[in-house]
């Protein structure tokens, strides 16, 4: 992977973290910003500037033959240009002409990436190949929701159930489909490079169950906007399949736990944290079979934010940090500071959510504490970026 690609991805993440910090600060002291516009800028920069661009880079590094890697350089920088455009336009105009133009351009770049990887990817009957193909299909599928936003917003307004359903379609298949399947593809590829072979017959049931559960659990966000008695049952069925997939996943990776015990402590942490977050995410989704929890997952904003950050920072970012780890003190300290901020902010978000849900007295100085914990994220990222400049393990 080119060092310039890695640094750009990390800088995107740092900018997203600083935007998030400003959003936290706005609850403590009045700031002359359009809050919702900045939310759009923060979410797009984090998801498309960090997660998408980093996964793009890692897919090229681990899956594309060396002689074809150069073909992706122009696409990387063109995609980054669309991300930069969204960073600049969203804070000032929200969803409007320029931000929509850059967002649309990013979608077309992702289609070409899908086409390019599909052509260059060597077909192999191994888990990583199937996971990667599924992740790319989910990436393309998710964009149907984005395309529908303009039409549904124009016909029914931005407060219509159809508009919000289109938005949730995009987010659900981005997070639960494209991003999580992609990091699992990278994990299986890592196993294969370490000569840890997982048989196709053992892998296939896990793979099928995870795909089916990903589709069926979309019923939960649909139930927030449509009063249909069948939707909770589809969600419950999806959760059952998801639990079965989790059990099979544990069975697949369990024989390799001894190899993990030989890893350095920071490497072991980077491997265990996304796996634990994956388990925690599924556990949280499981309790949404209870009607009150299903409603609270949407109406209690703290739960929604906590869950999104668990997926983005715990699973996806945790896995990405594992694949870019550097052997220097700045990286180690940066990761520890980052995760101290992540874990403390998650605890605060969910604790405050429970006080709202159970109608208890809210946490004292909640917004101040959340802001302080959030400052650790950009501090940790700054040290990780510093470590990337010192690293000699990447091709610049």
Short mmCIF file of C-alpha atoms in Angstrom, two decimals:
data_model
loop_
_atom_site.label_atom_id
_atom_site.label_comp_id
_atom_site.label_asym_id
_atom_site.label_seq_id
_atom_site.Cartn_x
_atom_site.Cartn_y
_atom_site.Cartn_z
CA UNK A 1 0.00 0.00 0.00
CA UNK A 2 1.27 3.46 -0.82
CA UNK A 3 2.15 5.50 2.24
CA UNK A 4 0.43 8.52 0.69
CA UNK A 5 -2.85 6.55 0.49
CA UNK A 6 -2.63 5.54 4.13
CA UNK A 7 -1.86 9.05 5.36
CA UNK A 8 -4.74 10.53 3.35
CA UNK A 9 -7.16 7.99 4.85
CA UNK A 10 -5.96 8.74 8.38
CA UNK A 11 -6.16 12.51 7.81
CA UNK A 12 -9.74 12.06 6.57
CA UNK A 13 -10.47 10.21 9.81
CA UNK A 14 -8.85 12.95 11.87
CA UNK A 15 -10.97 15.60 10.15
CA UNK A 16 -14.11 13.51 10.81
CA UNK A 17 -13.10 13.19 14.48
CA UNK A 18 -12.56 16.95 14.78
CA UNK A 19 -15.98 17.56 13.23
CA UNK A 20 -17.46 15.16 15.78
CA UNK A 21 -15.66 16.99 18.58
CA UNK A 22 -17.14 20.29 17.41
CA UNK A 23 -20.60 18.70 17.45
CA UNK A 24 -20.00 17.62 21.06
CA UNK A 25 -18.78 21.13 21.95
CA UNK A 26 -21.95 22.67 20.48
CA UNK A 27 -23.92 21.11 23.37
CA UNK A 28 -21.72 22.90 25.92
CA UNK A 29 -21.21 26.30 24.35
CA UNK A 30 -23.14 28.04 21.53
CA UNK A 31 -21.26 27.71 18.25
CA UNK A 32 -22.13 29.53 15.04
CA UNK A 33 -22.64 26.41 12.91
CA UNK A 34 -25.52 24.64 11.25
CA UNK A 35 -25.55 21.53 13.43
CA UNK A 36 -27.33 19.25 10.97
CA UNK A 37 -25.10 20.28 8.09
CA UNK A 38 -22.02 19.43 10.17
CA UNK A 39 -23.56 16.07 11.11
CA UNK A 40 -23.81 15.27 7.38
CA UNK A 41 -20.20 16.34 6.84
CA UNK A 42 -19.00 14.29 9.83
CA UNK A 43 -20.83 11.10 8.83
CA UNK A 44 -19.86 11.27 5.14
CA UNK A 45 -16.19 11.97 5.95
CA UNK A 46 -16.04 9.12 8.47
CA UNK A 47 -17.84 6.55 6.36
CA UNK A 48 -16.62 7.47 2.87
CA UNK A 49 -13.35 9.28 3.63
CA UNK A 50 -12.03 6.88 6.27
CA UNK A 51 -13.78 3.48 6.13
CA UNK A 52 -14.37 3.33 2.35
CA UNK A 53 -10.97 4.74 1.36
CA UNK A 54 -9.06 2.56 3.83
CA UNK A 55 -10.88 -0.60 2.74
CA UNK A 56 -10.27 0.43 -0.89
CA UNK A 57 -6.54 0.60 -0.11
CA UNK A 58 -6.44 -2.71 1.77
CA UNK A 59 -8.39 -4.56 -0.93
CA UNK A 60 -5.89 -3.33 -3.51
CA UNK A 61 -3.00 -4.36 -1.27
CA UNK A 62 -4.21 -7.84 -0.35
CA UNK A 63 -6.35 -8.96 -3.29
CA UNK A 64 -5.09 -7.29 -6.47
CA UNK A 65 -2.08 -8.77 -8.32
CA UNK A 66 0.99 -6.52 -8.04
CA UNK A 67 1.19 -5.85 -11.78
CA UNK A 68 -2.33 -4.37 -11.77
CA UNK A 69 -2.09 -2.15 -8.68
CA UNK A 70 -0.99 0.96 -10.63
CA UNK A 71 -4.37 1.03 -12.39
CA UNK A 72 -6.02 1.97 -9.09
CA UNK A 73 -3.92 5.05 -8.33
CA UNK A 74 -5.95 7.49 -10.45
CA UNK A 75 -9.21 6.04 -9.11
CA UNK A 76 -8.02 6.48 -5.52
CA UNK A 77 -7.24 10.17 -6.02
CA UNK A 78 -10.41 10.82 -8.01
CA UNK A 79 -12.45 9.22 -5.20
CA UNK A 80 -10.53 11.26 -2.63
CA UNK A 81 -11.39 14.42 -4.58
CA UNK A 82 -15.10 13.61 -4.16
CA UNK A 83 -14.52 13.10 -0.42
CA UNK A 84 -12.76 16.47 -0.16
CA UNK A 85 -15.65 18.06 -2.02
CA UNK A 86 -18.12 16.63 0.50
CA UNK A 87 -15.97 17.82 3.41
CA UNK A 88 -16.10 21.37 2.10
CA UNK A 89 -19.68 21.55 0.81
CA UNK A 90 -21.72 19.71 3.46
CA UNK A 91 -20.89 22.03 6.41
CA UNK A 92 -22.11 25.07 4.44
CA UNK A 93 -25.11 23.81 2.49
CA UNK A 94 -26.13 20.35 3.72
CA UNK A 95 -27.76 18.34 0.95
CA UNK A 96 -27.67 20.77 -1.96
CA UNK A 97 -26.20 21.17 -5.44
CA UNK A 98 -22.48 20.75 -4.76
CA UNK A 99 -22.68 18.18 -1.96
CA UNK A 100 -25.09 16.05 -4.00
CA UNK A 101 -22.80 16.34 -7.04
CA UNK A 102 -19.79 15.14 -5.03
CA UNK A 103 -21.83 12.36 -3.36
CA UNK A 104 -23.08 11.18 -6.75
CA UNK A 105 -19.56 11.25 -8.17
CA UNK A 106 -18.41 9.08 -5.26
CA UNK A 107 -21.09 6.51 -6.08
CA UNK A 108 -19.92 6.33 -9.70
CA UNK A 109 -16.33 5.90 -8.47
CA UNK A 110 -17.49 3.02 -6.27
CA UNK A 111 -19.18 1.38 -9.27
CA UNK A 112 -15.97 1.56 -11.24
CA UNK A 113 -14.05 0.17 -8.27
CA UNK A 114 -16.49 -2.76 -8.16
CA UNK A 115 -16.01 -3.31 -11.91
CA UNK A 116 -12.22 -3.02 -11.70
CA UNK A 117 -11.83 -5.38 -8.73
CA UNK A 118 -14.23 -7.91 -10.28
CA UNK A 119 -12.05 -8.00 -13.40
CA UNK A 120 -8.72 -8.17 -11.59
CA UNK A 121 -9.67 -10.46 -8.71
CA UNK A 122 -8.37 -14.00 -9.11
CA UNK A 123 -11.18 -16.49 -8.58
CA UNK A 124 -10.37 -18.89 -5.75
CA UNK A 125 -12.60 -21.27 -3.75
CA UNK A 126 -11.54 -19.69 -0.44
CA UNK A 127 -13.55 -17.74 2.19
CA UNK A 128 -11.89 -14.38 1.55
CA UNK A 129 -12.88 -14.42 -2.13
CA UNK A 130 -16.57 -15.06 -1.39
CA UNK A 131 -16.67 -12.52 1.43
CA UNK A 132 -15.12 -9.85 -0.78
CA UNK A 133 -17.54 -10.53 -3.66
CA UNK A 134 -20.48 -10.30 -1.24
CA UNK A 135 -19.17 -7.07 0.29
CA UNK A 136 -18.88 -5.43 -3.15
CA UNK A 137 -22.40 -6.57 -4.07
CA UNK A 138 -23.75 -5.08 -0.82
CA UNK A 139 -21.87 -1.87 -1.55
CA UNK A 140 -23.60 -1.53 -4.90
CA UNK A 141 -26.96 -2.63 -3.50
CA UNK A 142 -26.82 0.02 -0.77
CA UNK A 143 -26.57 2.82 -3.34
CA UNK A 144 -30.13 2.08 -4.48
CA UNK A 145 -31.22 3.77 -1.26
CA UNK A 146 -29.08 6.80 -2.06
CA UNK A 147 -30.58 7.07 -5.56
CA UNK A 148 -34.08 6.95 -4.10
CA UNK A 149 -33.45 9.84 -1.69
CA UNK A 150 -33.83 12.50 -4.36
CA UNK A 151 -37.07 11.07 -5.75
CA UNK A 152 -38.67 10.32 -2.37
CA UNK A 153 -37.61 13.69 -0.97
CA UNK A 154 -39.12 15.51 -3.94
CA UNK A 155 -42.42 13.59 -3.99
CA UNK A 156 -43.14 12.92 -0.33
CA UNK A 157 -40.86 15.40 1.41
CA UNK A 158 -37.86 14.73 3.62
CA UNK A 159 -40.11 13.75 6.51
CA UNK A 160 -41.93 10.98 4.62
CA UNK A 161 -41.56 7.30 5.64
CA UNK A 162 -40.33 6.44 2.16
CA UNK A 163 -37.53 9.01 2.37
CA UNK A 164 -36.32 7.71 5.73
CA UNK A 165 -36.67 4.10 4.56
CA UNK A 166 -34.41 4.89 1.59
CA UNK A 167 -31.86 6.46 3.93
CA UNK A 168 -31.98 3.46 6.27
CA UNK A 169 -31.61 1.09 3.31
CA UNK A 170 -28.37 2.84 2.35
CA UNK A 171 -27.01 2.87 5.92
CA UNK A 172 -28.03 -0.69 6.75
CA UNK A 173 -26.40 -2.30 3.73
CA UNK A 174 -23.37 -0.03 4.01
CA UNK A 175 -22.62 -0.90 7.63
CA UNK A 176 -23.98 -4.43 7.94
CA UNK A 177 -23.25 -5.42 4.35
CA UNK A 178 -20.38 -3.69 2.55
CA UNK A 179 -18.19 -2.59 5.47
CA UNK A 180 -18.51 -5.58 7.80
CA UNK A 181 -18.28 -8.15 5.00
CA UNK A 182 -15.21 -6.31 3.68
CA UNK A 183 -13.34 -6.43 7.01
CA UNK A 184 -14.29 -10.10 7.36
CA UNK A 185 -12.89 -10.69 3.86
CA UNK A 186 -9.64 -9.06 4.98
CA UNK A 187 -9.60 -11.17 8.13
CA UNK A 188 -10.05 -14.41 6.19
CA UNK A 189 -7.38 -13.26 3.72
CA UNK A 190 -5.06 -12.68 6.67
CA UNK A 191 -5.72 -16.23 7.86
CA UNK A 192 -5.01 -17.60 4.39
CA UNK A 193 -1.71 -15.73 4.17
CA UNK A 194 -0.76 -17.26 7.53
CA UNK A 195 -1.55 -20.71 6.05
CA UNK A 196 -4.59 -20.99 8.31
CA UNK A 197 -6.99 -22.81 6.04
CA UNK A 198 -10.76 -22.80 6.65
CA UNK A 199 -12.52 -25.40 4.53
CA UNK A 200 -15.19 -24.29 2.08
CA UNK A 201 -17.78 -26.69 3.47
CA UNK A 202 -17.28 -25.34 7.00
CA UNK A 203 -17.35 -21.74 5.79
CA UNK A 204 -20.40 -21.94 3.51
CA UNK A 205 -23.14 -22.28 6.21
CA UNK A 206 -21.72 -19.26 8.07
CA UNK A 207 -21.57 -17.27 4.85
CA UNK A 208 -25.14 -18.06 3.79
CA UNK A 209 -26.60 -17.40 7.24
CA UNK A 210 -24.80 -14.06 7.52
CA UNK A 211 -26.12 -12.90 4.13
CA UNK A 212 -29.70 -13.95 4.93
CA UNK A 213 -29.57 -12.31 8.37
CA UNK A 214 -28.21 -9.08 6.87
CA UNK A 215 -31.19 -8.89 4.51
CA UNK A 216 -33.82 -9.88 7.07
CA UNK A 217 -32.66 -7.52 9.84
CA UNK A 218 -33.44 -4.58 7.57
CA UNK A 219 -36.98 -5.23 8.79
CA UNK A 220 -36.10 -3.45 12.07
CA UNK A 221 -35.49 0.04 10.58
CA UNK A 222 -38.50 -0.50 8.30
CA UNK A 223 -40.66 -1.12 11.39
CA UNK A 224 -39.77 2.36 12.64
CA UNK A 225 -41.74 3.92 9.76
CA UNK A 226 -44.34 1.30 8.79
CA UNK A 227 -46.91 -0.33 11.05
CA UNK A 228 -46.72 -3.83 9.61
CA UNK A 229 -47.19 -6.81 11.91
CA UNK A 230 -44.87 -9.02 9.83
CA UNK A 231 -41.78 -6.81 10.14
CA UNK A 232 -40.88 -7.73 13.76
CA UNK A 233 -41.08 -11.41 12.82
CA UNK A 234 -38.73 -10.93 9.86
CA UNK A 235 -36.32 -9.10 12.17
CA UNK A 236 -36.59 -11.90 14.77
CA UNK A 237 -35.87 -14.51 12.10
CA UNK A 238 -32.91 -12.48 10.89
CA UNK A 239 -31.56 -12.29 14.44
CA UNK A 240 -31.87 -16.07 14.85
CA UNK A 241 -29.89 -16.57 11.64
CA UNK A 242 -27.37 -13.98 12.83
CA UNK A 243 -26.87 -15.79 16.15
CA UNK A 244 -26.37 -19.07 14.27
CA UNK A 245 -23.84 -17.31 12.01
CA UNK A 246 -22.02 -15.97 15.08
CA UNK A 247 -21.86 -19.46 16.60
CA UNK A 248 -20.44 -20.84 13.36
CA UNK A 249 -17.95 -17.96 13.13
CA UNK A 250 -16.69 -18.69 16.65
CA UNK A 251 -16.40 -22.36 15.70
CA UNK A 252 -14.37 -21.40 12.60
CA UNK A 253 -11.84 -19.19 14.39
CA UNK A 254 -11.71 -20.96 17.77
CA UNK A 255 -9.00 -23.48 16.76
CA UNK A 256 -6.63 -20.56 16.04
CA UNK A 257 -6.86 -18.91 19.47
CA UNK A 258 -3.51 -20.37 20.55
CA UNK A 259 -1.79 -18.62 17.64
CA UNK A 260 -3.33 -15.37 18.86
CA UNK A 261 -1.82 -15.83 22.31
CA UNK A 262 1.66 -15.57 20.80
CA UNK A 263 1.00 -12.09 19.37
CA UNK A 264 2.36 -8.91 21.03
CA UNK A 265 -0.13 -7.35 23.49
CA UNK A 266 -1.07 -4.37 21.29
CA UNK A 267 -1.58 -6.66 18.25
CA UNK A 268 -3.74 -9.00 20.33
CA UNK A 269 -5.80 -6.01 21.52
CA UNK A 270 -6.31 -4.83 17.93
CA UNK A 271 -7.50 -8.31 16.95
CA UNK A 272 -9.74 -8.94 19.96
CA UNK A 273 -11.42 -5.52 20.11
CA UNK A 274 -13.23 -5.73 16.73
CA UNK A 275 -14.15 -9.36 17.41
CA UNK A 276 -15.61 -8.43 20.81
CA UNK A 277 -17.39 -5.42 19.27
CA UNK A 278 -18.85 -7.74 16.59
CA UNK A 279 -20.16 -10.01 19.35
CA UNK A 280 -21.54 -7.00 21.26
CA UNK A 281 -23.24 -5.62 18.15
CA UNK A 282 -25.05 -8.89 17.54
CA UNK A 283 -26.01 -9.08 21.23
CA UNK A 284 -27.55 -5.61 21.06
CA UNK A 285 -29.41 -6.47 17.87
CA UNK A 286 -30.74 -9.60 19.57
CA UNK A 287 -32.57 -7.66 22.29
CA UNK A 288 -34.43 -5.65 19.63
CA UNK A 289 -36.82 -8.60 19.38
CA UNK A 290 -38.41 -7.03 22.47
CA UNK A 291 -40.93 -4.42 21.23
CA UNK A 292 -39.91 -1.75 23.76
CA UNK A 293 -36.24 -2.10 22.85
CA UNK A 294 -37.05 -2.01 19.13
CA UNK A 295 -38.80 1.34 19.65
CA UNK A 296 -36.03 2.65 21.92
CA UNK A 297 -33.37 1.78 19.35
CA UNK A 298 -34.89 4.49 17.18
CA UNK A 299 -36.38 6.99 19.64
CA UNK A 300 -33.50 7.17 22.16
CA UNK A 301 -30.82 9.01 20.22
CA UNK A 302 -28.06 7.92 22.62
CA UNK A 303 -28.70 4.26 21.78
CA UNK A 304 -28.65 5.03 18.05
CA UNK A 305 -25.36 6.95 18.25
CA UNK A 306 -23.81 4.36 20.55
CA UNK A 307 -24.70 1.53 18.17
CA UNK A 308 -23.42 3.38 15.08
CA UNK A 309 -20.14 4.20 16.82
CA UNK A 310 -19.83 0.61 18.04
CA UNK A 311 -20.00 -0.58 14.42
CA UNK A 312 -17.84 2.19 12.94
CA UNK A 313 -15.18 2.57 15.66
CA UNK A 314 -15.33 -0.80 17.38
CA UNK A 315 -15.68 -3.28 14.51
CA UNK A 316 -14.64 -1.49 11.33
CA UNK A 317 -11.96 0.89 12.64
CA UNK A 318 -10.67 -1.74 15.07
CA UNK A 319 -10.16 -4.18 12.20
CA UNK A 320 -8.57 -1.52 9.98
CA UNK A 321 -6.12 -0.54 12.72
CA UNK A 322 -5.13 -4.20 13.00
CA UNK A 323 -4.26 -4.32 9.29
CA UNK A 324 -2.23 -1.09 9.33
CA UNK A 325 -0.47 -1.62 12.68
CA UNK A 326 3.04 -0.16 13.00
CA UNK A 327 5.78 -1.27 15.34
CA UNK A 328 6.56 2.03 17.03
CA UNK A 329 5.66 3.74 20.28
CA UNK A 330 3.55 6.49 18.67
CA UNK A 331 1.17 3.94 17.18
CA UNK A 332 0.83 2.00 20.43
CA UNK A 333 0.16 5.09 22.54
CA UNK A 334 -2.13 6.55 19.85
CA UNK A 335 -4.25 3.40 19.70
CA UNK A 336 -4.53 3.19 23.49
CA UNK A 337 -5.60 6.86 23.74
CA UNK A 338 -8.06 6.44 20.86
CA UNK A 339 -9.72 3.42 22.44
CA UNK A 340 -9.82 5.00 25.86
CA UNK A 341 -11.85 7.78 24.22
CA UNK A 342 -14.01 5.32 22.28
CA UNK A 343 -14.82 3.06 25.24
CA UNK A 344 -15.48 5.94 27.66
CA UNK A 345 -17.75 7.72 25.18
CA UNK A 346 -19.66 4.48 24.50
CA UNK A 347 -20.21 3.97 28.22
CA UNK A 348 -21.50 7.54 28.56
CA UNK A 349 -23.80 7.25 25.54
CA UNK A 350 -25.40 4.01 26.69
CA UNK A 351 -25.62 5.07 30.36
CA UNK A 352 -27.39 8.28 29.38
CA UNK A 353 -29.60 6.24 27.06
CA UNK A 354 -30.64 3.97 29.94
CA UNK A 355 -31.45 6.98 32.13
CA UNK A 356 -33.75 8.27 29.38
CA UNK A 357 -35.29 4.83 28.73
CA UNK A 358 -36.00 4.10 32.40
CA UNK A 359 -36.81 7.77 33.18
CA UNK A 360 -34.08 8.07 35.80
CA UNK A 361 -32.25 11.27 36.68
CA UNK A 362 -29.87 12.04 33.82
CA UNK A 363 -26.11 11.86 34.30
CA UNK A 364 -24.64 15.06 35.78
CA UNK A 365 -22.24 16.96 33.48
CA UNK A 366 -22.99 14.44 30.73
CA UNK A 367 -22.16 16.70 27.78
CA UNK A 368 -18.95 17.94 29.39
CA UNK A 369 -17.79 14.38 30.12
CA UNK A 370 -18.71 13.26 26.61
CA UNK A 371 -16.73 16.15 25.13
CA UNK A 372 -13.68 15.30 27.25
CA UNK A 373 -13.79 11.63 26.24
CA UNK A 374 -14.22 12.65 22.58
CA UNK A 375 -11.05 14.79 22.68
CA UNK A 376 -9.06 11.57 23.06
CA UNK A 377 -10.08 10.39 19.57
CA UNK A 378 -8.30 13.11 17.54
CA UNK A 379 -5.36 13.05 19.98
CA UNK A 380 -4.94 9.32 19.42
CA UNK A 381 -5.36 9.70 15.66
CA UNK A 382 -2.72 12.45 15.55
CA UNK A 383 -0.22 10.06 17.15
CA UNK A 384 -1.20 7.28 14.74
CA UNK A 385 -0.62 9.64 11.81
CA UNK A 386 2.77 10.53 13.28
CA UNK A 387 3.57 6.82 13.48
CA UNK A 388 2.67 6.38 9.81
CA UNK A 389 5.32 8.93 8.80
CA UNK A 390 7.93 7.00 10.78
CA UNK A 391 6.94 3.59 9.45
CA UNK A 392 9.28 1.89 6.99
CA UNK A 393 6.93 -0.98 6.29
CA UNK A 394 4.92 0.66 3.52
CA UNK A 395 5.69 1.35 -0.10
CA UNK A 396 5.74 5.12 -0.55
#
